[in-house]
Short mmCIF file of C-alpha atoms in Angstrom, two decimals:
data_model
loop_
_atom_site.label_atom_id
_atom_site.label_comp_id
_atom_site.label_asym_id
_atom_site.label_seq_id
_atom_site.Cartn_x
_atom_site.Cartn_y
_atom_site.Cartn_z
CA UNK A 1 -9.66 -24.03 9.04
CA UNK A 2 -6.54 -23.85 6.88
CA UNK A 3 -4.49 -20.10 6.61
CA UNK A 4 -1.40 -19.62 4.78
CA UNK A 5 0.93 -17.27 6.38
CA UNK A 6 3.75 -15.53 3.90
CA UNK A 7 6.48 -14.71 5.84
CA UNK A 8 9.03 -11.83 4.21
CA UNK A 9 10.77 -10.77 6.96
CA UNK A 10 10.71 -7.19 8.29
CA UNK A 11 10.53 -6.18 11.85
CA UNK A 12 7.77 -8.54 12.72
CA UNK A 13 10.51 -11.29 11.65
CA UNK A 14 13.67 -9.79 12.83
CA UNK A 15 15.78 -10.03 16.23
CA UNK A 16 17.98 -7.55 18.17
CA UNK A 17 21.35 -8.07 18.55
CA UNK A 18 23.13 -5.52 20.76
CA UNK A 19 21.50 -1.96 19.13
CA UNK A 20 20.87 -3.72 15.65
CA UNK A 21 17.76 -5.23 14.11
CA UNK A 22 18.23 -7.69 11.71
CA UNK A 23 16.03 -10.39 9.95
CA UNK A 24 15.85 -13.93 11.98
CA UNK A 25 14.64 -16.69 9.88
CA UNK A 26 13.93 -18.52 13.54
CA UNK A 27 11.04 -15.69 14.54
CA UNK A 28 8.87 -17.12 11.77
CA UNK A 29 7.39 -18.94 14.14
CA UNK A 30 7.51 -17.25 17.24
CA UNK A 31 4.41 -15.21 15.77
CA UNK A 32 2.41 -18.27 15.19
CA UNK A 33 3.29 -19.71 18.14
CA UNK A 34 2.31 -16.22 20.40
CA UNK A 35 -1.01 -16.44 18.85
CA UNK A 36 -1.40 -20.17 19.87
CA UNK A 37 -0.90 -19.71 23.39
CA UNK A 38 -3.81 -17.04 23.54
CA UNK A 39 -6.09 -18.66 21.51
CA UNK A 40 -6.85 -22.46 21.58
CA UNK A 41 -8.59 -22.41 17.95
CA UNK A 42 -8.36 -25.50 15.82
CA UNK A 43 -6.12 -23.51 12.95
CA UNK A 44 -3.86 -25.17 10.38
CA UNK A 45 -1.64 -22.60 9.56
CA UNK A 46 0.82 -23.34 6.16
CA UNK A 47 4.15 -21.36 5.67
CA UNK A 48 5.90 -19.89 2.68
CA UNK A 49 8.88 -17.90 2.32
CA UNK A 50 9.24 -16.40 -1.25
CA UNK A 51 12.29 -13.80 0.19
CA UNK A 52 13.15 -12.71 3.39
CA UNK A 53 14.88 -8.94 3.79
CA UNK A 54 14.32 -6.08 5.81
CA UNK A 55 11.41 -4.07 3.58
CA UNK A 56 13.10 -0.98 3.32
CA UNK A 57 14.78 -2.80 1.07
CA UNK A 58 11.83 -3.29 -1.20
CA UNK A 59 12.24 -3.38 -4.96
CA UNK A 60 9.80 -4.33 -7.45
CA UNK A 61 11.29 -8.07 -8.09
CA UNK A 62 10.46 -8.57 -3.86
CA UNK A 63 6.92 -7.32 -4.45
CA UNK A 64 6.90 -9.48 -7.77
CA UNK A 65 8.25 -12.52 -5.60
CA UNK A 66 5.24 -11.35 -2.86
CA UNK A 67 2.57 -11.32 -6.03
CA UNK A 68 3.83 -14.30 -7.15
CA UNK A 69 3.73 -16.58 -4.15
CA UNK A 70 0.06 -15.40 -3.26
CA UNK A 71 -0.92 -16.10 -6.51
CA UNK A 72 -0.13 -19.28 -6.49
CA UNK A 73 -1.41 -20.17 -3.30
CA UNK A 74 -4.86 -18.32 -3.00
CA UNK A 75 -6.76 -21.57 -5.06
CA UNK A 76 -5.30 -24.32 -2.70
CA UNK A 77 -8.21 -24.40 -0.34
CA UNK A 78 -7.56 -21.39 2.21
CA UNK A 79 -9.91 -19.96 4.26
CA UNK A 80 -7.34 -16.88 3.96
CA UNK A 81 -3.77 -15.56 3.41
CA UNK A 82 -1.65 -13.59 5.85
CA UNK A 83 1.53 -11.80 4.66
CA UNK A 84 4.16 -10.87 7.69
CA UNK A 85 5.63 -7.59 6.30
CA UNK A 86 7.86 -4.82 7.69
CA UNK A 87 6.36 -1.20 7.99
CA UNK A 88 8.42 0.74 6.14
CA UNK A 89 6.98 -0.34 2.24
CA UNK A 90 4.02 -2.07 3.71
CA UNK A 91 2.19 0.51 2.08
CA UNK A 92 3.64 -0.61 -1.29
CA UNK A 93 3.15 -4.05 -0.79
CA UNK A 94 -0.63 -3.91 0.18
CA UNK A 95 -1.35 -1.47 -2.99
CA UNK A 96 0.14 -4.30 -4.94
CA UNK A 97 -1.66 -7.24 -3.35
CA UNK A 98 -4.92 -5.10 -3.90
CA UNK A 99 -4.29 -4.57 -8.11
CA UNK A 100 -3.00 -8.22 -8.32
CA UNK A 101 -5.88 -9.54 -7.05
CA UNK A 102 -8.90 -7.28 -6.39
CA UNK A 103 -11.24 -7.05 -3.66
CA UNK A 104 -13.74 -10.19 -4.33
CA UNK A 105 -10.67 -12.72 -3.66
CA UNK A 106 -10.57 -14.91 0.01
CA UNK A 107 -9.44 -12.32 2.84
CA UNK A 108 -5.30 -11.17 2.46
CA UNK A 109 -4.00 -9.84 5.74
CA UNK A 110 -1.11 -8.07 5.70
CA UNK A 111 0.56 -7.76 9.34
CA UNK A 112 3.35 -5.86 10.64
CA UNK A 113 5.12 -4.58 14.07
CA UNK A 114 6.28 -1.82 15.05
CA UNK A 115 9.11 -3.52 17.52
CA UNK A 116 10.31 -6.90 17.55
CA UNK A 117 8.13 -9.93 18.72
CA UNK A 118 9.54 -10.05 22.31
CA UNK A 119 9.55 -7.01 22.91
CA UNK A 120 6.51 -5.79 25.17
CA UNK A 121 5.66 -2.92 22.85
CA UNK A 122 5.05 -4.70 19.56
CA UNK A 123 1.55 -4.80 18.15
CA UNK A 124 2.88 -7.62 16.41
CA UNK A 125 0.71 -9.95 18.20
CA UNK A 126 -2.23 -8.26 17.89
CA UNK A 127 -2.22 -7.44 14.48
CA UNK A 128 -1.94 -11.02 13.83
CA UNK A 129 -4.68 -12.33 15.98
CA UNK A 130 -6.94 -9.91 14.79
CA UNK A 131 -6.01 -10.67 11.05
CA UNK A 132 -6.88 -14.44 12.39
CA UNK A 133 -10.28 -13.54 13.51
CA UNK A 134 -11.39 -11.39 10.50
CA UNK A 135 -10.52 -14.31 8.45
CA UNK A 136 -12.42 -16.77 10.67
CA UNK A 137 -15.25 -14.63 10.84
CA UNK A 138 -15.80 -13.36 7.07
CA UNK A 139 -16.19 -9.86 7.95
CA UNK A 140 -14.61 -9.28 4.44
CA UNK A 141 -13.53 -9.91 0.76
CA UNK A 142 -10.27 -8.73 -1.13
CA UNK A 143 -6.54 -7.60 0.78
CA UNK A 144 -6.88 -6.13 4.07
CA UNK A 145 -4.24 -4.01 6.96
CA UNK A 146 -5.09 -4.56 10.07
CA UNK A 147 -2.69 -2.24 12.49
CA UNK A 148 -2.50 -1.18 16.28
CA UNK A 149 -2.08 2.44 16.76
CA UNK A 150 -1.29 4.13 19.66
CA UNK A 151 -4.21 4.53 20.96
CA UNK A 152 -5.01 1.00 21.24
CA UNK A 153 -7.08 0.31 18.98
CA UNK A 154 -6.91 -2.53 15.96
CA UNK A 155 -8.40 -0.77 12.69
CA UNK A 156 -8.93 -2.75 9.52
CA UNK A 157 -8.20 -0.70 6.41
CA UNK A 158 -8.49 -1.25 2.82
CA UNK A 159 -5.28 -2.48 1.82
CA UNK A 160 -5.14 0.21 -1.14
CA UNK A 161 -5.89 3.03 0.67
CA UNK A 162 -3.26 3.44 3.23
CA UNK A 163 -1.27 6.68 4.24
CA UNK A 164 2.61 6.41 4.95
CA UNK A 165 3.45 6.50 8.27
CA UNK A 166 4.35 10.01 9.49
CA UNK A 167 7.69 10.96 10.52
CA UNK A 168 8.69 9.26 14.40
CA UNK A 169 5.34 7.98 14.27
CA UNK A 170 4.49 4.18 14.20
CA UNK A 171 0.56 4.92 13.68
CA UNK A 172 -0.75 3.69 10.50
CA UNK A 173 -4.05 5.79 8.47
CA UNK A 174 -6.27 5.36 5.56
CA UNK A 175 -7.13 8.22 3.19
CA UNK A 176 -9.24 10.46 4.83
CA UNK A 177 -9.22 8.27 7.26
CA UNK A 178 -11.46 5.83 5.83
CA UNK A 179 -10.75 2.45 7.52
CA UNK A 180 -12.77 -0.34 6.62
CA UNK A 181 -13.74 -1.52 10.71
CA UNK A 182 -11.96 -1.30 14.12
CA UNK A 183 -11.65 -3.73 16.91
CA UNK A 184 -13.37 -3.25 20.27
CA UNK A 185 -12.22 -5.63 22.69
CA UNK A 186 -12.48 -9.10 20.44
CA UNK A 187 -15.44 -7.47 18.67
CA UNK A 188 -15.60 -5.99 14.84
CA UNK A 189 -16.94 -3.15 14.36
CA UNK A 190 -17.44 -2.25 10.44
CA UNK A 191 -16.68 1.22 9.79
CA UNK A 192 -20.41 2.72 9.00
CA UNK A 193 -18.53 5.74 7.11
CA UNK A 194 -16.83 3.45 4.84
CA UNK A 195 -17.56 3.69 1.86
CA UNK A 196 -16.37 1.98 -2.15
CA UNK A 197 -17.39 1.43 -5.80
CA UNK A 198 -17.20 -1.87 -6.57
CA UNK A 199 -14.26 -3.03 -9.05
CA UNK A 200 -15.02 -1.80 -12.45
CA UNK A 201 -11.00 -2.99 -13.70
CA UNK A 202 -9.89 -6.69 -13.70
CA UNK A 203 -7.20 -7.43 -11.19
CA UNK A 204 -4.19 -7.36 -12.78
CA UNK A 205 -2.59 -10.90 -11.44
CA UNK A 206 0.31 -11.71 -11.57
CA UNK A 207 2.25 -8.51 -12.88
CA UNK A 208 5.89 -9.05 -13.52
CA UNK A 209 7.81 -5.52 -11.85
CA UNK A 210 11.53 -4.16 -12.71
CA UNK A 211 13.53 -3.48 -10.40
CA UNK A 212 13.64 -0.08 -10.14
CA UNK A 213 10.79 1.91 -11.96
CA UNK A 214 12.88 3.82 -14.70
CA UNK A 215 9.44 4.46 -16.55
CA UNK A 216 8.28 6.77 -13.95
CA UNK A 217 9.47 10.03 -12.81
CA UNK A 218 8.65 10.74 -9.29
CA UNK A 219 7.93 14.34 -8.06
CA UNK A 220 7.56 15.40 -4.22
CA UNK A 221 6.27 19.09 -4.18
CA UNK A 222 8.41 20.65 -1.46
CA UNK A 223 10.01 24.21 -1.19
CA UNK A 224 12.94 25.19 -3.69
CA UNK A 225 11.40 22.60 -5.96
CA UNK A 226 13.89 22.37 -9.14
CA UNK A 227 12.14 20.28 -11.57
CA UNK A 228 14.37 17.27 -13.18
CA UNK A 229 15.43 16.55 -16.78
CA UNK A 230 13.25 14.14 -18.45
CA UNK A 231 14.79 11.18 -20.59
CA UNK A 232 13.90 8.83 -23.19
CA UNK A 233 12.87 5.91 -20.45
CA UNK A 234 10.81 8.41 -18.98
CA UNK A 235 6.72 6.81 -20.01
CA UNK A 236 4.93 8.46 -17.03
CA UNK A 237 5.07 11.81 -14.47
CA UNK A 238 3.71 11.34 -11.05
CA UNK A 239 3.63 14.14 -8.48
CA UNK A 240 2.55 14.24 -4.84
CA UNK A 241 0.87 18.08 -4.50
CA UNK A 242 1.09 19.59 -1.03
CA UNK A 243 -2.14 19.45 0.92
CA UNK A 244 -4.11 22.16 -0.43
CA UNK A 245 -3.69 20.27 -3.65
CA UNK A 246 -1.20 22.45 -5.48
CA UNK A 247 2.73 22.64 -6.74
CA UNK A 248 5.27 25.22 -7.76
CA UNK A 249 4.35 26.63 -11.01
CA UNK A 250 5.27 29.76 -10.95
CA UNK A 251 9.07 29.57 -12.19
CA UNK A 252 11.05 28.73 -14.84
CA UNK A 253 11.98 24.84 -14.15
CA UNK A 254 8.42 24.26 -13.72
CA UNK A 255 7.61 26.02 -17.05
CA UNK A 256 11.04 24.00 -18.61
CA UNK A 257 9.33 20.62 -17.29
CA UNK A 258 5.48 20.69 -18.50
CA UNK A 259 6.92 22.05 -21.53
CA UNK A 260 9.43 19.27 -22.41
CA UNK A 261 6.97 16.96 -21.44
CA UNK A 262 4.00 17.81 -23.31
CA UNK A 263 6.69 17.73 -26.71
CA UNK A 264 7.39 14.45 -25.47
CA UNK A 265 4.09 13.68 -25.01
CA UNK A 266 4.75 12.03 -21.61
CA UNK A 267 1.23 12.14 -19.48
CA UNK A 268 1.46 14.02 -16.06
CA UNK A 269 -0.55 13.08 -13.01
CA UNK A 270 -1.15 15.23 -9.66
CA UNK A 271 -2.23 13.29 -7.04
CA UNK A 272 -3.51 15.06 -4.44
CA UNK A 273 -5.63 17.81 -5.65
CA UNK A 274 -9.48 16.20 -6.49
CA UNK A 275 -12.13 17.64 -4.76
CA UNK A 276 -10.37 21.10 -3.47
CA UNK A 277 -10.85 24.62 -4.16
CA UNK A 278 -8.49 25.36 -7.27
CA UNK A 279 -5.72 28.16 -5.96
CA UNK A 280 -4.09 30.05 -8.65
CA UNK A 281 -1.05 28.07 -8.94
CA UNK A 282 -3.47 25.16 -10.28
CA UNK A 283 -4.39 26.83 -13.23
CA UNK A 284 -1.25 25.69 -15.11
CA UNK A 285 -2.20 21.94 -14.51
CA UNK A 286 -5.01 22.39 -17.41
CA UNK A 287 -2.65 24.98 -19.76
CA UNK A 288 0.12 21.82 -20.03
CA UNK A 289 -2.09 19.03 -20.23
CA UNK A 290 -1.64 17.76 -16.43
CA UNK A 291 -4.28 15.32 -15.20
CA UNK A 292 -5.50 15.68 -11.86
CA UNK A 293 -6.22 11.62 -10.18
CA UNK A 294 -9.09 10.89 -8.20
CA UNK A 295 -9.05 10.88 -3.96
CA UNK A 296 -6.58 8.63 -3.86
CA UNK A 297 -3.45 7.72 -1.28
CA UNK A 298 0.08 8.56 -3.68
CA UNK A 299 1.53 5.53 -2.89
CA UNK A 300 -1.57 3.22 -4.69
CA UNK A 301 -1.54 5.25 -7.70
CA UNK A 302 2.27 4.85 -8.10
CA UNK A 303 1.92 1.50 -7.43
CA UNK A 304 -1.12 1.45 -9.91
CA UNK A 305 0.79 3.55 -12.81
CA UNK A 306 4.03 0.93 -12.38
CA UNK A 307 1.48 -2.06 -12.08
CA UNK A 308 -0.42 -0.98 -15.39
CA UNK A 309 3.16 -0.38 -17.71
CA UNK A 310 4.19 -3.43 -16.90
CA UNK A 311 1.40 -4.83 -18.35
CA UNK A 312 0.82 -2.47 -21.02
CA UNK A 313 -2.55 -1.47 -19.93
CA UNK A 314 -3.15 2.04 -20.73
CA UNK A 315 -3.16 4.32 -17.70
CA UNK A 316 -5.55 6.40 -19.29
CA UNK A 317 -8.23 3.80 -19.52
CA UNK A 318 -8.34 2.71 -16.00
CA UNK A 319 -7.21 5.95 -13.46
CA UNK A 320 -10.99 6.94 -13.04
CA UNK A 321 -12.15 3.30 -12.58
CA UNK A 322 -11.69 1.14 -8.89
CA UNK A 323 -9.66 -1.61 -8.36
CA UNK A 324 -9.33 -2.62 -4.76
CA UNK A 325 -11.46 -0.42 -3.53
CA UNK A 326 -8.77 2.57 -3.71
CA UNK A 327 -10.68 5.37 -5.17
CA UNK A 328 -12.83 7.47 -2.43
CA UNK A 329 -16.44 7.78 -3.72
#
């Protein structure tokens, strides 16, 4: 059995030296070689390095580099792909993995740790084996996260439907909390909840990101909101709603913003607010033109709205429609 293992850095590649954590080209294979002395399987495992940073530090030409490499690899004859990734943007990477190449391709693991390799805390090691052993034991198609949280356990999520993290917290969620399997011991167990509509949108390969995503304004609902200016780049609106699946709309910035951008004719999106009981506040999603995405985690459909302008695929056409599993029957 051949795997590929991508190595970008992150914590699960990184060292400490004195109180600082820094990427160590030398851990690469400190994480293959933990695994070996565990488990005596007959594995040929390949490297690759396509960039190695801290992922914090994220941008899209990194994820491009990440899209890129996979690509190019996922024909040559591998029973499966692992990507070594740091937790801060993993979320960001694994939505991008799951547009670029669907959920029919050979098993993508994305791995991560929450402390550094030799350090007795890290679920490095065990997010890795267990990536190993749902590769070896085709419990699944398409880009996968499987992640120790503190209570033990190894889940398996959909790579497109992850959560980020919650503040001081290393645990790692899907939407709803609709994880594709768990771990018991050495044993899968596949989720009997789960539940996805099969890809109805091509994957969209190898997509070519900016840097930075100028197109798309950004928009956290939070307290004191004051809505920003919108410029000529300016192609798309995304904004996370607060739980209850609403935003401030009752002031004058708001009013300012949908305004200027339904003159503009820039689309809107809400993420956050499908399937819930529509407060007052919501009304003024419908009066401006705002359209409200399906269950979905934020950080997919970003990644899906900056995924589909580079391309030029029309937004419009495909936010209703599955691609990696992400949407929530």
């Amino acid at each position: 059995m051949k795997i590929l293992v991508v190595f970008t850095g992150g914590t699960i590649g990184s060292s400490v030296n004195g109180e600082i954590i820094s990427p160590d080209t030398q851990k690469k294979s400190l994480l293959i070689k933990l695994y070996n002395e565990k488990r005596k399987h007959n594995i040929e495992f390949k490297t690759v390095e396509p960039y190695y940073t801290l992922s914090e530090n994220n941008t899209g030409l990194t994820i491009t580099k990440l899209i890129s490499a996979v690509c190019d690899e996922i024909q040559n004859n591998y029973s499966g792909i692992i990507v070594a990734h740091g937790t801060d943007t993993l979320q960001y990477s694994a939505a991008a993995l799951s547009y670029a190449l669907g959920s029919r391709c050979i098993p993508v693991m994305l791995v991560s740790s929450n402390y550094v390799l030799n350090d007795s805390r890290a679920n490095g090691p065990d997010n890795f084996a267990a990536a190993v052993d749902f590769i070896k034991g085709g419990y699944g198609k398409g880009v996968f996260v499987p992640y120790r949280n503190s209570d033990g356990k190894v889940y398996i999520h959909r790579a497109s439907r992850l959560l980020q993290h919650n503040e001081f917290s290393d645990d790692i969620f899907s939407i709803k909390n609709h994880y594709f399997g768990s771990y018991i011991g050495d044993t899968f167990i596949k989720n009997p909840h789960f539940k996805a509509e099969k890809d109805v949108v091509l994957p969209f390969g190898k997509a070519e990101l900016t840097e930075f995503s100028k197109q798309i304004k950004v928009i956290q609902a939070y307290a004191g909101c004051d809505y920003p200016a919108v410029d000529e780049n300016i192609r798309a609106v995304l904004i996370k709603a607060y739980h209850s699946g609403t935003i401030c709309t009752d002031n004058s910035s708001f009013k300012y913003f949908a305004e200027t951008c339904r003159q503009k004719k820039i689309p809107c999106y809400i993420c956050g607010a499908e399937n819930r009981d529509v407060y007052e506040s919501a009304k003024m999603f419908a009066e401006y033109g705002f359209t409200v995405l399906p269950p979905a985690s934020f950080i997919s459909q970003y990644v899906k709205l900056w995924m589909a302008l580079s391309v030029n695929i029309d937004f419009e056409s495909i936010y209703r429609k599955s691609l990696g599993e992400d949407i929530l029957p």
